[in-house]
Amino acid sequence: MMKYTSHSLTETQALAKTLAQIIQPGSLILLSGPLGSGKTAFTQAFGQTLGIQRAIKSPTYTIVKEYELDQVADRLIHIDAYRLEEGGADTVDFEQFLDPRTLCLVEWPEFIMDYLPKEYIKIQFELIDKQQRQIVISLSPQADQKHETIYQDLLRHIERID
């Protein structure tokens, strides 16, 4: 686990861009934190770095949004499970979105953990104040080699940023 303090939206976006540059197909990234903590801004910068031209908005009402990619993977899957807090996750076929040719970012993963693979990188956003965020990056206990490699590469890049 690594803690990183982002002092601005630009720094949070820089972290997302760094992750996008080292990501591998089949990766699962979980984004947790309160409303307004930077999850969607992170996803937007991540997607833009991968070449997505259209606006990336949190799919709070549709739950899942897909974006075609020309590089790294076939598509980016953006899941926002916020509306599933009260249940209903069993009505969404999450497996169809999780395959070796996709990248998947999940906001509010705590509501659908039973439906997600056990191999992932988790990024927890905590509000310090209006501009600053404490960002905690961790690797799942059952992480595979791909996620381990991405995690270690990300930590090396962050050490250079700090």
mmCIF file of C-alpha atoms in Angstrom:
data_model
loop_
_atom_site.group_PDB
_atom_site.id
_atom_site.type_symbol
_atom_site.label_atom_id
_atom_site.label_comp_id
_atom_site.label_asym_id
_atom_site.label_seq_id
_atom_site.Cartn_x
_atom_site.Cartn_y
_atom_site.Cartn_z
ATOM 1 C CA MET A 1 0.000 0.000 0.000
ATOM 2 C CA MET A 2 1.219 3.460 -0.863
ATOM 3 C CA LYS A 3 -0.131 6.833 0.187
ATOM 4 C CA TYR A 4 0.166 9.777 -2.147
ATOM 5 C CA THR A 5 -0.994 13.342 -1.510
ATOM 6 C CA SER A 6 -2.428 15.121 -4.511
ATOM 7 C CA HIS A 7 -2.416 18.885 -4.032
ATOM 8 C CA SER A 8 -4.605 19.684 -7.045
ATOM 9 C CA LEU A 9 -6.849 18.308 -9.754
ATOM 10 C CA THR A 10 -3.856 18.517 -12.106
ATOM 11 C CA GLU A 11 -1.821 16.214 -9.858
ATOM 12 C CA THR A 12 -4.686 13.728 -9.611
ATOM 13 C CA GLN A 13 -4.972 13.758 -13.405
ATOM 14 C CA ALA A 14 -1.206 13.277 -13.721
ATOM 15 C CA LEU A 15 -1.493 10.130 -11.610
ATOM 16 C CA ALA A 16 -4.274 8.846 -13.896
ATOM 17 C CA LYS A 17 -2.194 9.602 -16.999
ATOM 18 C CA THR A 18 0.767 7.741 -15.518
ATOM 19 C CA LEU A 19 -1.404 4.706 -14.838
ATOM 20 C CA ALA A 20 -2.827 4.833 -18.384
ATOM 21 C CA GLN A 21 0.709 4.778 -19.801
ATOM 22 C CA ILE A 22 1.633 1.551 -17.961
ATOM 23 C CA ILE A 23 -1.724 -0.263 -17.944
ATOM 24 C CA GLN A 24 -2.107 -3.704 -19.517
ATOM 25 C CA PRO A 25 -5.119 -5.340 -21.186
ATOM 26 C CA GLY A 26 -7.335 -7.245 -18.772
ATOM 27 C CA SER A 27 -6.635 -4.877 -15.878
ATOM 28 C CA LEU A 28 -9.205 -4.039 -13.233
ATOM 29 C CA ILE A 29 -8.884 -0.753 -11.339
ATOM 30 C CA LEU A 30 -11.214 -0.033 -8.420
ATOM 31 C CA LEU A 31 -11.831 3.616 -7.518
ATOM 32 C CA SER A 32 -13.265 4.293 -4.050
ATOM 33 C CA GLY A 33 -14.010 7.443 -2.123
ATOM 34 C CA PRO A 34 -16.775 9.866 -1.246
ATOM 35 C CA LEU A 35 -18.730 11.924 -3.764
ATOM 36 C CA GLY A 36 -16.562 14.660 -5.244
ATOM 37 C CA SER A 37 -13.275 13.057 -4.266
ATOM 38 C CA GLY A 38 -11.875 12.745 -7.791
ATOM 39 C CA LYS A 39 -12.914 9.317 -9.099
ATOM 40 C CA THR A 40 -14.536 10.572 -12.292
ATOM 41 C CA ALA A 41 -11.851 13.216 -12.906
ATOM 42 C CA PHE A 42 -9.290 10.421 -12.578
ATOM 43 C CA THR A 43 -11.225 8.287 -15.086
ATOM 44 C CA GLN A 44 -11.497 11.200 -17.533
ATOM 45 C CA ALA A 45 -7.736 11.813 -17.544
ATOM 46 C CA PHE A 46 -7.104 8.058 -17.791
ATOM 47 C CA GLY A 47 -9.407 7.755 -20.811
ATOM 48 C CA GLN A 48 -8.055 10.847 -22.555
ATOM 49 C CA THR A 49 -4.522 9.470 -22.230
ATOM 50 C CA LEU A 50 -5.726 6.298 -23.956
ATOM 51 C CA GLY A 51 -7.042 8.393 -26.838
ATOM 52 C CA ILE A 52 -10.747 8.637 -26.021
ATOM 53 C CA GLN A 53 -12.002 11.804 -27.699
ATOM 54 C CA ARG A 54 -15.598 11.955 -26.491
ATOM 55 C CA ALA A 55 -16.617 13.237 -23.080
ATOM 56 C CA ILE A 56 -16.263 10.715 -20.274
ATOM 57 C CA LYS A 57 -19.045 11.109 -17.763
ATOM 58 C CA SER A 58 -19.784 8.926 -14.793
ATOM 59 C CA PRO A 59 -22.389 6.337 -15.838
ATOM 60 C CA THR A 60 -24.346 6.720 -12.609
ATOM 61 C CA TYR A 61 -27.685 6.008 -14.290
ATOM 62 C CA THR A 62 -26.598 3.564 -16.994
ATOM 63 C CA ILE A 63 -24.123 1.850 -14.621
ATOM 64 C CA VAL A 64 -21.782 0.840 -17.483
ATOM 65 C CA LYS A 65 -20.228 2.827 -20.330
ATOM 66 C CA GLU A 66 -17.973 1.377 -23.009
ATOM 67 C CA TYR A 67 -15.333 3.253 -24.983
ATOM 68 C CA GLU A 68 -13.543 1.775 -27.983
ATOM 69 C CA LEU A 69 -9.762 2.008 -27.844
ATOM 70 C CA ASP A 70 -7.144 1.980 -30.597
ATOM 71 C CA GLN A 71 -4.253 1.176 -28.294
ATOM 72 C CA VAL A 72 -3.432 -0.969 -25.254
ATOM 73 C CA ALA A 73 -6.788 -2.798 -25.269
ATOM 74 C CA ASP A 74 -9.970 -3.167 -27.327
ATOM 75 C CA ARG A 75 -12.109 -1.062 -25.012
ATOM 76 C CA LEU A 76 -12.345 0.771 -21.726
ATOM 77 C CA ILE A 77 -15.250 -0.247 -19.512
ATOM 78 C CA HIS A 78 -16.302 2.380 -16.959
ATOM 79 C CA ILE A 79 -18.634 1.053 -14.275
ATOM 80 C CA ASP A 80 -20.300 3.262 -11.674
ATOM 81 C CA ALA A 81 -21.956 1.014 -9.091
ATOM 82 C CA TYR A 82 -23.298 3.868 -6.935
ATOM 83 C CA ARG A 83 -26.925 3.061 -7.786
ATOM 84 C CA LEU A 84 -26.393 -0.560 -6.755
ATOM 85 C CA GLU A 85 -25.897 0.318 -3.084
ATOM 86 C CA GLU A 86 -29.393 -0.934 -2.283
ATOM 87 C CA GLY A 87 -28.976 -4.066 -4.430
ATOM 88 C CA GLY A 88 -29.623 -5.033 -8.019
ATOM 89 C CA ALA A 89 -26.061 -5.974 -8.919
ATOM 90 C CA ASP A 90 -27.289 -9.462 -9.719
ATOM 91 C CA THR A 91 -29.233 -8.007 -12.686
ATOM 92 C CA VAL A 92 -26.040 -6.793 -14.399
ATOM 93 C CA ASP A 93 -23.861 -9.297 -16.247
ATOM 94 C CA PHE A 94 -20.485 -7.889 -15.197
ATOM 95 C CA GLU A 95 -18.602 -10.870 -16.631
ATOM 96 C CA GLN A 96 -19.360 -9.720 -20.171
ATOM 97 C CA PHE A 97 -17.306 -6.581 -19.529
ATOM 98 C CA LEU A 98 -14.341 -8.266 -17.870
ATOM 99 C CA ASP A 99 -12.163 -10.007 -20.400
ATOM 100 C CA PRO A 100 -8.459 -10.118 -21.287
ATOM 101 C CA ARG A 101 -8.875 -7.516 -24.052
ATOM 102 C CA THR A 102 -10.495 -4.792 -21.944
ATOM 103 C CA LEU A 103 -9.538 -2.303 -19.293
ATOM 104 C CA CYS A 104 -12.071 -1.818 -16.534
ATOM 105 C CA LEU A 105 -12.399 1.039 -14.037
ATOM 106 C CA VAL A 106 -15.051 0.664 -11.345
ATOM 107 C CA GLU A 107 -16.341 3.511 -9.200
ATOM 108 C CA TRP A 108 -18.081 2.503 -5.961
ATOM 109 C CA PRO A 109 -16.783 -1.098 -6.193
ATOM 110 C CA GLU A 110 -17.815 -1.864 -2.620
ATOM 111 C CA PHE A 111 -21.379 -2.381 -3.873
ATOM 112 C CA ILE A 112 -20.426 -5.104 -6.371
ATOM 113 C CA MET A 113 -17.333 -6.816 -4.926
ATOM 114 C CA ASP A 114 -19.021 -10.230 -5.063
ATOM 115 C CA TYR A 115 -19.311 -9.872 -8.843
ATOM 116 C CA LEU A 116 -15.738 -8.747 -9.564
ATOM 117 C CA PRO A 117 -12.529 -10.741 -10.029
ATOM 118 C CA LYS A 118 -10.214 -10.971 -7.018
ATOM 119 C CA GLU A 119 -7.245 -9.530 -8.978
ATOM 120 C CA TYR A 120 -7.205 -5.732 -9.030
ATOM 121 C CA ILE A 121 -5.538 -2.489 -8.057
ATOM 122 C CA LYS A 122 -7.542 -0.289 -5.690
ATOM 123 C CA ILE A 123 -7.236 3.474 -5.581
ATOM 124 C CA GLN A 124 -8.897 5.074 -2.559
ATOM 125 C CA PHE A 125 -9.549 8.838 -2.666
ATOM 126 C CA GLU A 126 -9.888 10.680 0.637
ATOM 127 C CA LEU A 127 -10.757 14.375 0.863
ATOM 128 C CA ILE A 128 -8.276 16.505 2.782
ATOM 129 C CA ASP A 129 -9.710 19.852 1.688
ATOM 130 C CA LYS A 130 -11.166 21.466 -1.431
ATOM 131 C CA GLN A 131 -7.995 20.902 -3.462
ATOM 132 C CA GLN A 132 -6.042 18.158 -1.726
ATOM 133 C CA ARG A 133 -6.657 14.413 -1.764
ATOM 134 C CA GLN A 134 -4.987 11.592 0.098
ATOM 135 C CA ILE A 135 -4.775 8.790 -2.467
ATOM 136 C CA VAL A 136 -4.087 5.284 -1.197
ATOM 137 C CA ILE A 137 -3.046 2.751 -3.816
ATOM 138 C CA SER A 138 -3.152 -0.921 -2.928
ATOM 139 C CA LEU A 139 -2.971 -4.307 -4.572
ATOM 140 C CA SER A 140 -5.553 -7.007 -3.938
ATOM 141 C CA PRO A 141 -4.323 -9.908 -1.795
ATOM 142 C CA GLN A 142 -4.978 -12.321 -4.692
ATOM 143 C CA ALA A 143 -3.414 -10.119 -7.377
ATOM 144 C CA ASP A 144 -1.936 -11.831 -10.405
ATOM 145 C CA GLN A 145 1.424 -11.033 -12.008
ATOM 146 C CA LYS A 146 -0.073 -8.488 -14.426
ATOM 147 C CA HIS A 147 -1.588 -6.369 -11.637
ATOM 148 C CA GLU A 148 1.553 -6.782 -9.519
ATOM 149 C CA THR A 149 3.690 -5.452 -12.389
ATOM 150 C CA ILE A 150 1.398 -2.477 -13.007
ATOM 151 C CA TYR A 151 1.307 -1.699 -9.282
ATOM 152 C CA GLN A 152 5.109 -1.796 -8.932
ATOM 153 C CA ASP A 153 5.565 0.340 -12.066
ATOM 154 C CA LEU A 154 3.061 2.870 -10.740
ATOM 155 C CA LEU A 155 4.845 3.060 -7.374
ATOM 156 C CA ARG A 156 8.162 3.704 -9.149
ATOM 157 C CA HIS A 157 6.592 6.538 -11.159
ATOM 158 C CA ILE A 158 4.985 8.066 -8.064
ATOM 159 C CA GLU A 159 8.307 8.082 -6.225
ATOM 160 C CA ARG A 160 9.671 10.244 -9.045
ATOM 161 C CA ILE A 161 6.657 12.602 -8.819
ATOM 162 C CA ASP A 162 6.890 13.079 -5.019
#
